[in-house]
PDB file of C-alpha atoms in Angstrom:
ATOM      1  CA  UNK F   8     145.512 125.789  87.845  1.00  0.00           C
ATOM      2  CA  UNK F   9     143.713 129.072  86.632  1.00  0.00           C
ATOM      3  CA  UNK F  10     145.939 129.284  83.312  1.00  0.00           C
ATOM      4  CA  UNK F  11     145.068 125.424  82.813  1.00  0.00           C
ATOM      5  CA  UNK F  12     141.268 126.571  83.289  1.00  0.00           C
ATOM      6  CA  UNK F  13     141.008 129.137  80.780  1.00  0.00           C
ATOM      7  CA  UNK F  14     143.174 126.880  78.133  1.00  0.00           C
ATOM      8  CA  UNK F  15     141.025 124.244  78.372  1.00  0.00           C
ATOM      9  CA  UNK F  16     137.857 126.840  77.757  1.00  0.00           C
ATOM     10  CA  UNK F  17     139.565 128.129  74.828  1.00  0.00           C
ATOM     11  CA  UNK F  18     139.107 125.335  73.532  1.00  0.00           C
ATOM     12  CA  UNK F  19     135.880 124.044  74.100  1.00  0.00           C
ATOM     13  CA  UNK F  20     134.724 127.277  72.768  1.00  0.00           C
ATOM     14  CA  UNK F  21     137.327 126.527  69.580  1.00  0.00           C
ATOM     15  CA  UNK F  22     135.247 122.972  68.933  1.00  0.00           C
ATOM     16  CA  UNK F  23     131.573 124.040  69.558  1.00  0.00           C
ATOM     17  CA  UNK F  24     132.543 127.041  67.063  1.00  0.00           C
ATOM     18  CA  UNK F  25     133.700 124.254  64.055  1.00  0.00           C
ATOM     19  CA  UNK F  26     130.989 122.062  64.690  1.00  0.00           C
ATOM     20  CA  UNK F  27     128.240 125.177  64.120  1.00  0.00           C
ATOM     21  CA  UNK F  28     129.713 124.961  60.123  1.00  0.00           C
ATOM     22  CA  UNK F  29     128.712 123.046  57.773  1.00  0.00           C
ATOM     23  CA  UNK F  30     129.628 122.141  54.264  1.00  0.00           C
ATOM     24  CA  UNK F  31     127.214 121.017  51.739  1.00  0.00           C
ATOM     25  CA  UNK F  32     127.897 119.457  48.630  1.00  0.00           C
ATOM     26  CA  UNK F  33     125.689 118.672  45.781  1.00  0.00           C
ATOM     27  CA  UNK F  34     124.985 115.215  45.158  1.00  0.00           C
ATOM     28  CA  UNK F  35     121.902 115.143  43.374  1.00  0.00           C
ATOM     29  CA  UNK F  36     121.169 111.936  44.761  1.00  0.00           C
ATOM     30  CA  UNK F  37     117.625 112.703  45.206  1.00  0.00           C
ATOM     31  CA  UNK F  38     117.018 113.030  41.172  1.00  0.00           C
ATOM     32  CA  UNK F  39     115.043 116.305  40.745  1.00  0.00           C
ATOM     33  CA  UNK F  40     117.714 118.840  40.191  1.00  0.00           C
ATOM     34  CA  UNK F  41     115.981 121.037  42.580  1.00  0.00           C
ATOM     35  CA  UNK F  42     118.113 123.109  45.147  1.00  0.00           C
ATOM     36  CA  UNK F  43     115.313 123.213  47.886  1.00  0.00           C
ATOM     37  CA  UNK F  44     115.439 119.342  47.897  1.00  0.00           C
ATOM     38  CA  UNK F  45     117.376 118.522  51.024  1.00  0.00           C
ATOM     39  CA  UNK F  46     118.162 114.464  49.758  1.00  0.00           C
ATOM     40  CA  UNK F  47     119.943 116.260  46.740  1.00  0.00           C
ATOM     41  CA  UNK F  48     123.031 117.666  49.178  1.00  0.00           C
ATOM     42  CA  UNK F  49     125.513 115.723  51.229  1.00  0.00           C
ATOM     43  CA  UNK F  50     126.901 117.600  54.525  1.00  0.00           C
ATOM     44  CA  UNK F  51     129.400 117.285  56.384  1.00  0.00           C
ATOM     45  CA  UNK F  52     130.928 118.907  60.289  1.00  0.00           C
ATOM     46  CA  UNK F  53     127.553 120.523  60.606  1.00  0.00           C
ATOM     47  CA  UNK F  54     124.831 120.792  63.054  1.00  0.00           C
ATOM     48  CA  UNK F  55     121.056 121.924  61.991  1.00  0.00           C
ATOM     49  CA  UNK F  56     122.190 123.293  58.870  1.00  0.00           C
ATOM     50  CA  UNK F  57     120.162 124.445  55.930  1.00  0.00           C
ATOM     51  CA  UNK F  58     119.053 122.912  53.470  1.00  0.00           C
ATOM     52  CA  UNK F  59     116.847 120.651  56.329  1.00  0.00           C
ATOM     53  CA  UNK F  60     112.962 119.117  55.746  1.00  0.00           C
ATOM     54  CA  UNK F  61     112.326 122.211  58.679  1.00  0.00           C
ATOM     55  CA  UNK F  62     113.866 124.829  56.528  1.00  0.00           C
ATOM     56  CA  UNK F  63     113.425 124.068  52.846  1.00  0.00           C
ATOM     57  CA  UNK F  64     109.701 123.223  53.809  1.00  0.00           C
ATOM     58  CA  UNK F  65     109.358 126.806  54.709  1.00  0.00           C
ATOM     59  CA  UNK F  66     109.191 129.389  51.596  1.00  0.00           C
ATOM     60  CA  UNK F  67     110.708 132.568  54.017  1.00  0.00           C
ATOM     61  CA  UNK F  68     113.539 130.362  54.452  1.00  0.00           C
ATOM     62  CA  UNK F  69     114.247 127.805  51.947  1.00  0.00           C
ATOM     63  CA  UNK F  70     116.221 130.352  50.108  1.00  0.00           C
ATOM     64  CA  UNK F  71     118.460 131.509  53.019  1.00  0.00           C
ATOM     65  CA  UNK F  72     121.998 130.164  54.009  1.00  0.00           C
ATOM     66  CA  UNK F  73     121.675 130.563  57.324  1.00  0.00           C
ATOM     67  CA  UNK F  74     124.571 130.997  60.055  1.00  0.00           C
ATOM     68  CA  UNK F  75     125.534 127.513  60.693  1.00  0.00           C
ATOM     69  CA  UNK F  76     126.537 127.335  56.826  1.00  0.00           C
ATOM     70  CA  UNK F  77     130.103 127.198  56.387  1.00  0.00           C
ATOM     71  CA  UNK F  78     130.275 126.420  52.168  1.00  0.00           C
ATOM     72  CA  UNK F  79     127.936 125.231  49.645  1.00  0.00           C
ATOM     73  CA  UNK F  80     129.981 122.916  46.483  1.00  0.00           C
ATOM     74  CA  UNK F  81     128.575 122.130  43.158  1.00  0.00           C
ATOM     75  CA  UNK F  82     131.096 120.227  41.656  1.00  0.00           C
ATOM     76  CA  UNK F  83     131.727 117.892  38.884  1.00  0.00           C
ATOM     77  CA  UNK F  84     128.985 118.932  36.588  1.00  0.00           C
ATOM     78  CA  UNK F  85     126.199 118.967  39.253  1.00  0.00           C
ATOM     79  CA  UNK F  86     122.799 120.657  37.473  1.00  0.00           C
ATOM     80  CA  UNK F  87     121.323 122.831  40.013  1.00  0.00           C
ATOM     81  CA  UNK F  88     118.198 123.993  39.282  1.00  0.00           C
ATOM     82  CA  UNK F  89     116.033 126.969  41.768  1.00  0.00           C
ATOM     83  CA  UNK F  90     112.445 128.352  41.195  1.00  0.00           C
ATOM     84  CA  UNK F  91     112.967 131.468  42.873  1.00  0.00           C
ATOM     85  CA  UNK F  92     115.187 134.088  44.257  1.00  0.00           C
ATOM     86  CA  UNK F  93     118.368 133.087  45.911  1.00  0.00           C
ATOM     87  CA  UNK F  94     120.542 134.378  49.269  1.00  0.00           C
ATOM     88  CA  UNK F  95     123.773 133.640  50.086  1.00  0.00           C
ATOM     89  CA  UNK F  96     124.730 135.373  53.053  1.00  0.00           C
ATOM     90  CA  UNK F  97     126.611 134.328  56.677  1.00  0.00           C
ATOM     91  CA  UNK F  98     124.497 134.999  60.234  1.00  0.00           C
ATOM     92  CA  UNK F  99     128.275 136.089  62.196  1.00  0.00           C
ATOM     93  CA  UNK F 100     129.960 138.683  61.916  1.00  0.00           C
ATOM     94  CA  UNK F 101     132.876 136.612  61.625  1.00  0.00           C
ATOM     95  CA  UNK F 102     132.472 134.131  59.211  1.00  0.00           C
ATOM     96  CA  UNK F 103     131.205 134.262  55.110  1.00  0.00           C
ATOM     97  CA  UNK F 104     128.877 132.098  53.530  1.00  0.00           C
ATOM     98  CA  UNK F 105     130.588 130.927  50.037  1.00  0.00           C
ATOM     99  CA  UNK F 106     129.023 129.074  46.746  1.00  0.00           C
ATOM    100  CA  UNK F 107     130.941 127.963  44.726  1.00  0.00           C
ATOM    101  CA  UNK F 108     129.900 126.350  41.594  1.00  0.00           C
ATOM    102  CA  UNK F 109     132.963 124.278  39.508  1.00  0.00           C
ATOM    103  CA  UNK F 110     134.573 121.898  36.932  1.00  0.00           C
ATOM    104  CA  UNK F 111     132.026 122.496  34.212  1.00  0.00           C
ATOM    105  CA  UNK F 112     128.484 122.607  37.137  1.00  0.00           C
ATOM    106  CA  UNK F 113     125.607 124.890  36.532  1.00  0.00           C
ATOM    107  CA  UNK F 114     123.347 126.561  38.312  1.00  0.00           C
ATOM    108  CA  UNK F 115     119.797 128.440  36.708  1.00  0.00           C
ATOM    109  CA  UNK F 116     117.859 130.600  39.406  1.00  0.00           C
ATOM    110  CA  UNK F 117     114.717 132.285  38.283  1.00  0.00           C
ATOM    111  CA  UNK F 118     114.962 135.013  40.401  1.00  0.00           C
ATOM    112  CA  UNK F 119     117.603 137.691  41.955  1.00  0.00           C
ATOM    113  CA  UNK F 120     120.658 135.684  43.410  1.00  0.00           C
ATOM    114  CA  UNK F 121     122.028 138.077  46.224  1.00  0.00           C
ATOM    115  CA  UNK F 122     125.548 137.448  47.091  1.00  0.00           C
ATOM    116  CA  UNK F 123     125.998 139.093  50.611  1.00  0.00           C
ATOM    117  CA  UNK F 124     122.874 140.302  51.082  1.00  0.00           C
ATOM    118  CA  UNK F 125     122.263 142.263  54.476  1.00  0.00           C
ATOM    119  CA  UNK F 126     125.795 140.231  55.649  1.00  0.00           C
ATOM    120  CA  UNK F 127     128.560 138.630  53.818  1.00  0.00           C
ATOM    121  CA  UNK F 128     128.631 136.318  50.909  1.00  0.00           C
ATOM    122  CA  UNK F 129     131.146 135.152  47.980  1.00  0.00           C
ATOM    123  CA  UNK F 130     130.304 133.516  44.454  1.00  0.00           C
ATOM    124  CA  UNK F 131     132.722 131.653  42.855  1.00  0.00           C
ATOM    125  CA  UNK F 132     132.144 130.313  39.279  1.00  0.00           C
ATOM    126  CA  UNK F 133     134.745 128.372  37.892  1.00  0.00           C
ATOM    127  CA  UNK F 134     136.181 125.803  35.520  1.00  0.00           C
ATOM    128  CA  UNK F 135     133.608 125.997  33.260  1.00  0.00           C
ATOM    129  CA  UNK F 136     130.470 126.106  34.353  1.00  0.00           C
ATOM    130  CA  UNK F 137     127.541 127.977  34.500  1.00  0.00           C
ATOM    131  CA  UNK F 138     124.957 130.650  35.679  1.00  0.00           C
ATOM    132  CA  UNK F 139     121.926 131.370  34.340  1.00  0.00           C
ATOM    133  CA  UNK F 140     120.099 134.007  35.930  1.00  0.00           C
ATOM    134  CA  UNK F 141     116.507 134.013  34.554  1.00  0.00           C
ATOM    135  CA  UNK F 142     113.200 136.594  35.306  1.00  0.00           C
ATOM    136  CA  UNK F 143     111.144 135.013  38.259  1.00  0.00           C
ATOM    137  CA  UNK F 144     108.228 136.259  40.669  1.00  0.00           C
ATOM    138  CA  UNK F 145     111.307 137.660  42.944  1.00  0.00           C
ATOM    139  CA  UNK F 146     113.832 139.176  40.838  1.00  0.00           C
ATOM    140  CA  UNK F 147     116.014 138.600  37.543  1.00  0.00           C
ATOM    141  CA  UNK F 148     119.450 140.081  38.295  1.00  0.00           C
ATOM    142  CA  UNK F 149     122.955 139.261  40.277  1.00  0.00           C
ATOM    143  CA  UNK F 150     123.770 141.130  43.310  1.00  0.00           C
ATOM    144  CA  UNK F 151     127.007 141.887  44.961  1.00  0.00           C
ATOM    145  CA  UNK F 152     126.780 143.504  47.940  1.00  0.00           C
ATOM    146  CA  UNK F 153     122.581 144.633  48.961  1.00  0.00           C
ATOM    147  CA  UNK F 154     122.290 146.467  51.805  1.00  0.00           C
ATOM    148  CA  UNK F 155     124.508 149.277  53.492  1.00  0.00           C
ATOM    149  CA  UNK F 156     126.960 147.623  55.672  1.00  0.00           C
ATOM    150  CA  UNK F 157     126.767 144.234  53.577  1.00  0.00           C
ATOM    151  CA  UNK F 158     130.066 142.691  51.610  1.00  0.00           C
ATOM    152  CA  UNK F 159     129.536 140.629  49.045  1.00  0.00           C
ATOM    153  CA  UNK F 160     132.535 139.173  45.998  1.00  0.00           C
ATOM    154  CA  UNK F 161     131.775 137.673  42.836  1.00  0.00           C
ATOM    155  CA  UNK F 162     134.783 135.823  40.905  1.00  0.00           C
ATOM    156  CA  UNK F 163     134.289 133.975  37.449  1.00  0.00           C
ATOM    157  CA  UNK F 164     137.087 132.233  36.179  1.00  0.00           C
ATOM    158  CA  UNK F 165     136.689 130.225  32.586  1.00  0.00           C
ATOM    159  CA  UNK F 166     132.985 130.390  32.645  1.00  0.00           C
ATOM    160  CA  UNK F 167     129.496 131.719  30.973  1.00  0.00           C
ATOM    161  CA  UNK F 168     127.076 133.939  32.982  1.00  0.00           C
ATOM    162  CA  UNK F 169     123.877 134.751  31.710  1.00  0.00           C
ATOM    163  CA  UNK F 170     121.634 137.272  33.679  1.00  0.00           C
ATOM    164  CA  UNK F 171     118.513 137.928  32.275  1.00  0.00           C
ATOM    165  CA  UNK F 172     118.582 141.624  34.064  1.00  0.00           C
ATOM    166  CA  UNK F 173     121.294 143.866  35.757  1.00  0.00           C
ATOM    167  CA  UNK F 174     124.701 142.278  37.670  1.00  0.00           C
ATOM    168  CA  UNK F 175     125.494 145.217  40.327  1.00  0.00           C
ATOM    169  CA  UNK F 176     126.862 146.030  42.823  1.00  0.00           C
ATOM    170  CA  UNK F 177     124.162 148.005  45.315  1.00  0.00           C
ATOM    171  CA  UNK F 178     124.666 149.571  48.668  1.00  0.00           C
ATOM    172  CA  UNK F 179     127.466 147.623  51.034  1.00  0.00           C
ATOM    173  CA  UNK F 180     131.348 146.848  49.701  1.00  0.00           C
ATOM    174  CA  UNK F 181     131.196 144.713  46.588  1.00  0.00           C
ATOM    175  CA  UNK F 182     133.977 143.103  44.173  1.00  0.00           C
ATOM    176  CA  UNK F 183     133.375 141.540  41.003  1.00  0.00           C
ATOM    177  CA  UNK F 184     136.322 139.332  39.174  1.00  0.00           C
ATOM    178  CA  UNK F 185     136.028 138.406  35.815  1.00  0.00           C
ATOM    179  CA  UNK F 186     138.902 136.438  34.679  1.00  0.00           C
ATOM    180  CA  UNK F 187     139.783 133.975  32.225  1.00  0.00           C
ATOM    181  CA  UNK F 188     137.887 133.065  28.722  1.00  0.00           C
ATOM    182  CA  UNK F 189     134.619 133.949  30.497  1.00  0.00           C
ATOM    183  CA  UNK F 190     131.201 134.949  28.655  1.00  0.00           C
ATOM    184  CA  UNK F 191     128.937 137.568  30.514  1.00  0.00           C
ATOM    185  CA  UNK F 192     125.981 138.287  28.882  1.00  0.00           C
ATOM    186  CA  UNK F 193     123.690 140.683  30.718  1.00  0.00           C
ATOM    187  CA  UNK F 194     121.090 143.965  30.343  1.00  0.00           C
ATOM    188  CA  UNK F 195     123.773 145.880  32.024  1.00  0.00           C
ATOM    189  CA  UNK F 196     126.465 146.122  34.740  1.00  0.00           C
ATOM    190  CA  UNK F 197     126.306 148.718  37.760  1.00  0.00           C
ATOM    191  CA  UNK F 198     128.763 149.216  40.268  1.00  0.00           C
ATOM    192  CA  UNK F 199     128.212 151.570  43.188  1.00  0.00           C
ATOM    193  CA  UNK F 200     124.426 151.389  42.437  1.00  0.00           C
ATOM    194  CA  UNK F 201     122.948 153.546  45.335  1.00  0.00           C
ATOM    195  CA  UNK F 202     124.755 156.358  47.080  1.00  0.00           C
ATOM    196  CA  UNK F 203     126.264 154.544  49.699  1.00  0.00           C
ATOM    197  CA  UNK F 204     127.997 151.688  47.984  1.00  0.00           C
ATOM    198  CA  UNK F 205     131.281 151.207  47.080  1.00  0.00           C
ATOM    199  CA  UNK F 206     132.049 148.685  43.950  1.00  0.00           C
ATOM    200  CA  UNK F 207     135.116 147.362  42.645  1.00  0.00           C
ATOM    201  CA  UNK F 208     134.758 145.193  39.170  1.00  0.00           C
ATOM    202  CA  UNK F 209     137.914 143.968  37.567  1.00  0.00           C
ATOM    203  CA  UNK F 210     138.043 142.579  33.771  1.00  0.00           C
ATOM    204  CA  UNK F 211     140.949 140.905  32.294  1.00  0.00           C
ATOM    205  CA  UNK F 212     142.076 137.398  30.352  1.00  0.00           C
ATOM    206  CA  UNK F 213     139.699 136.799  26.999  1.00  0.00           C
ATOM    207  CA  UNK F 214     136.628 137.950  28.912  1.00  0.00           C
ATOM    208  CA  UNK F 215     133.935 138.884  26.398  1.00  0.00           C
ATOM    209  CA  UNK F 216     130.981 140.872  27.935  1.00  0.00           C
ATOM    210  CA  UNK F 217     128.186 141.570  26.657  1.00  0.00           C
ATOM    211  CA  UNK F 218     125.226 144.125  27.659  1.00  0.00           C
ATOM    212  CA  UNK F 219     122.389 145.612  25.919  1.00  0.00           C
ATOM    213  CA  UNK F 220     122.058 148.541  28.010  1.00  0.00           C
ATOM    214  CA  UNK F 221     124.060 150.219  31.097  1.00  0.00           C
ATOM    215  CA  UNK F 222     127.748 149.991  32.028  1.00  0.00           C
ATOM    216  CA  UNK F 223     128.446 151.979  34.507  1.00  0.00           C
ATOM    217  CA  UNK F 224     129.074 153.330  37.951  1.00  0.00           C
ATOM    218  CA  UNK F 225     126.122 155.056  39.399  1.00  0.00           C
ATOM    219  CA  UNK F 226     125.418 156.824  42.718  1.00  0.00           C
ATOM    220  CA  UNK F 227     128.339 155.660  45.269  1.00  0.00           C
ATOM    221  CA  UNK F 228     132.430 154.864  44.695  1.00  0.00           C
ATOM    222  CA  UNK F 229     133.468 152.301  42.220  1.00  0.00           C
ATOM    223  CA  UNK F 230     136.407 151.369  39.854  1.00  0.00           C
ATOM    224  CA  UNK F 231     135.815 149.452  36.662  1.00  0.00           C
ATOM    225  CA  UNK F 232     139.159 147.933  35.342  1.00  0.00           C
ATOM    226  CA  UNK F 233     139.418 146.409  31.770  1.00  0.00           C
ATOM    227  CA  UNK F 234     142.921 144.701  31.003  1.00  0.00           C
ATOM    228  CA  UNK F 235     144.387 141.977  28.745  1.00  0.00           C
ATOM    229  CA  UNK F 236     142.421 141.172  25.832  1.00  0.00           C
ATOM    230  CA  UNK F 237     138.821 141.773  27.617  1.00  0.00           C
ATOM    231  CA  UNK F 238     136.412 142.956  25.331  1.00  0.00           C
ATOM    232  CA  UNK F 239     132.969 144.514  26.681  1.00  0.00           C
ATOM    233  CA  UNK F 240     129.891 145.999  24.534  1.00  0.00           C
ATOM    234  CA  UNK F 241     127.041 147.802  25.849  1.00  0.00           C
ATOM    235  CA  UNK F 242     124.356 149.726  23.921  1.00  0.00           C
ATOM    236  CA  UNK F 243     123.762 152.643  26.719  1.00  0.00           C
ATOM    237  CA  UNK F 244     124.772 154.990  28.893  1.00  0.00           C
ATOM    238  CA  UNK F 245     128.596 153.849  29.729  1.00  0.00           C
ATOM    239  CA  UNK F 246     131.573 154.355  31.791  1.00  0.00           C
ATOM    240  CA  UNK F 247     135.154 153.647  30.800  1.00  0.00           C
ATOM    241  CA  UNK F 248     138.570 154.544  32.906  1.00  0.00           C
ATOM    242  CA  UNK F 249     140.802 156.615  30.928  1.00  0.00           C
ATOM    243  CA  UNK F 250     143.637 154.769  29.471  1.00  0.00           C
ATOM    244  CA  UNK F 251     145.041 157.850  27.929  1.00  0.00           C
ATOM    245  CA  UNK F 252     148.834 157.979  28.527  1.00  0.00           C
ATOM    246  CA  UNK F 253     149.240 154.646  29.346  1.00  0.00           C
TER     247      UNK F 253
END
């Protein structure tokens, strides 16, 4: 009887876990290309999940993926369009918020998209599409990884990113994956940006990046890797691994 008990709590606890995610895919139904706009996203397996009239009403949290968000989808050439900064980070320990943007979609923030912020958070661009990341009120630049303790991963795959500022990596764990025939156009790229961050950003396929200022890693631990026909320009202060011997 007692090993029957605690079974059967496993899994309750199992089901009330699922049915705290939720997965939200853009629809666009409600015609204004505007992420805040909860009639624009379809979600399913979820339970008070942002975006919600209560959330996206509020500015201090329209822009927050909170903890009952399992996965936000932009697919089949969605047009996503938000007015200020952007978080996408998970509320457990356990669990990571993802975007992931695909099959030719776009998104255009004008402000700082943080991927991980004080949590855990992944980007994935893919199959075309595209970010635009222009100067708002809050922000202008991509961030892997914000806060000590945060995790954050970026991977582009066969698509254009456009960031009006810096893409870094900043205090916390980050990884950045460019892969593919990607375009990065940026002001610069800085892994490890503060002292106690550790950045990893990997280049390969027919990437071309491009940077008017800074490539680099700063203050903390990183590793920038540059392999099959990636080409990257930069018109400042710049770190390359050594190759020599190779």
């Amino acid at each position: 009887m007692c090993k029957k008990f605690i079974l059967l709590v496993s899994i309750l606890l199992t089901l009330v876990g699922t049915t705290q995610a939720g997965l939200y895919v853009w629809s666009g139904e409600a015609g204004d290309g505007l992420w805040e706009t909860p009639a624009n996203w379809t979600v399913t397996d979820s339970t008070w999940t942002w975006p919600n009239e209560e959330n996206a009403a509020d500015p201090n949290l329209a822009f927050y993926i909170n903890l009952d968000t399992l996965a936000i989808d932009v697919n089949d050439g969605g047009v996503v369009t938000r007015g200020d900064r952007l978080n996408i980070e998970n509320g457990d320990e356990l669990t990571t918020a993802v975007l992931t943007l695909d099959n030719a979609s776009s998104l255009t923030v004008s402000g700082r998209l943080s991927i991980g912020m004080n949590l855990m958070g992944e980007l994935n661009v893919l199959g075309g599409s595209t970010l635009t990341i222009l100067a708002g009120d809050n922000g202008d630049d991509l961030y892997a990884a914000d806060d000590s303790g945060s995790a954050g991963t970026i991977n582009i795959v066969d698509s254009i990113v456009d960031v009006a500022d810096t893409i870094a990596i900043d205090s916390g764990e980050g990884y950045i994956n460019i892969s593919g025939s990607s375009t990065i156009t940026a002001d610069g790229i800085t892994v490890a940006d503060s002292a106690d961050g550790v950045g990893y950003l990997d280049i390969s396929g027919s990437t071309t990046v491009n940077l008017t200022d800074d490539f680099k890693v700063d203050e903390g631990i990183g590793t920038i890797t540059i392999g099959g026909d990636a080409v990257v320009s930069f018109d400042d202060d710049g770190y390359l691994p050594d190759k020599t011997g190779e």
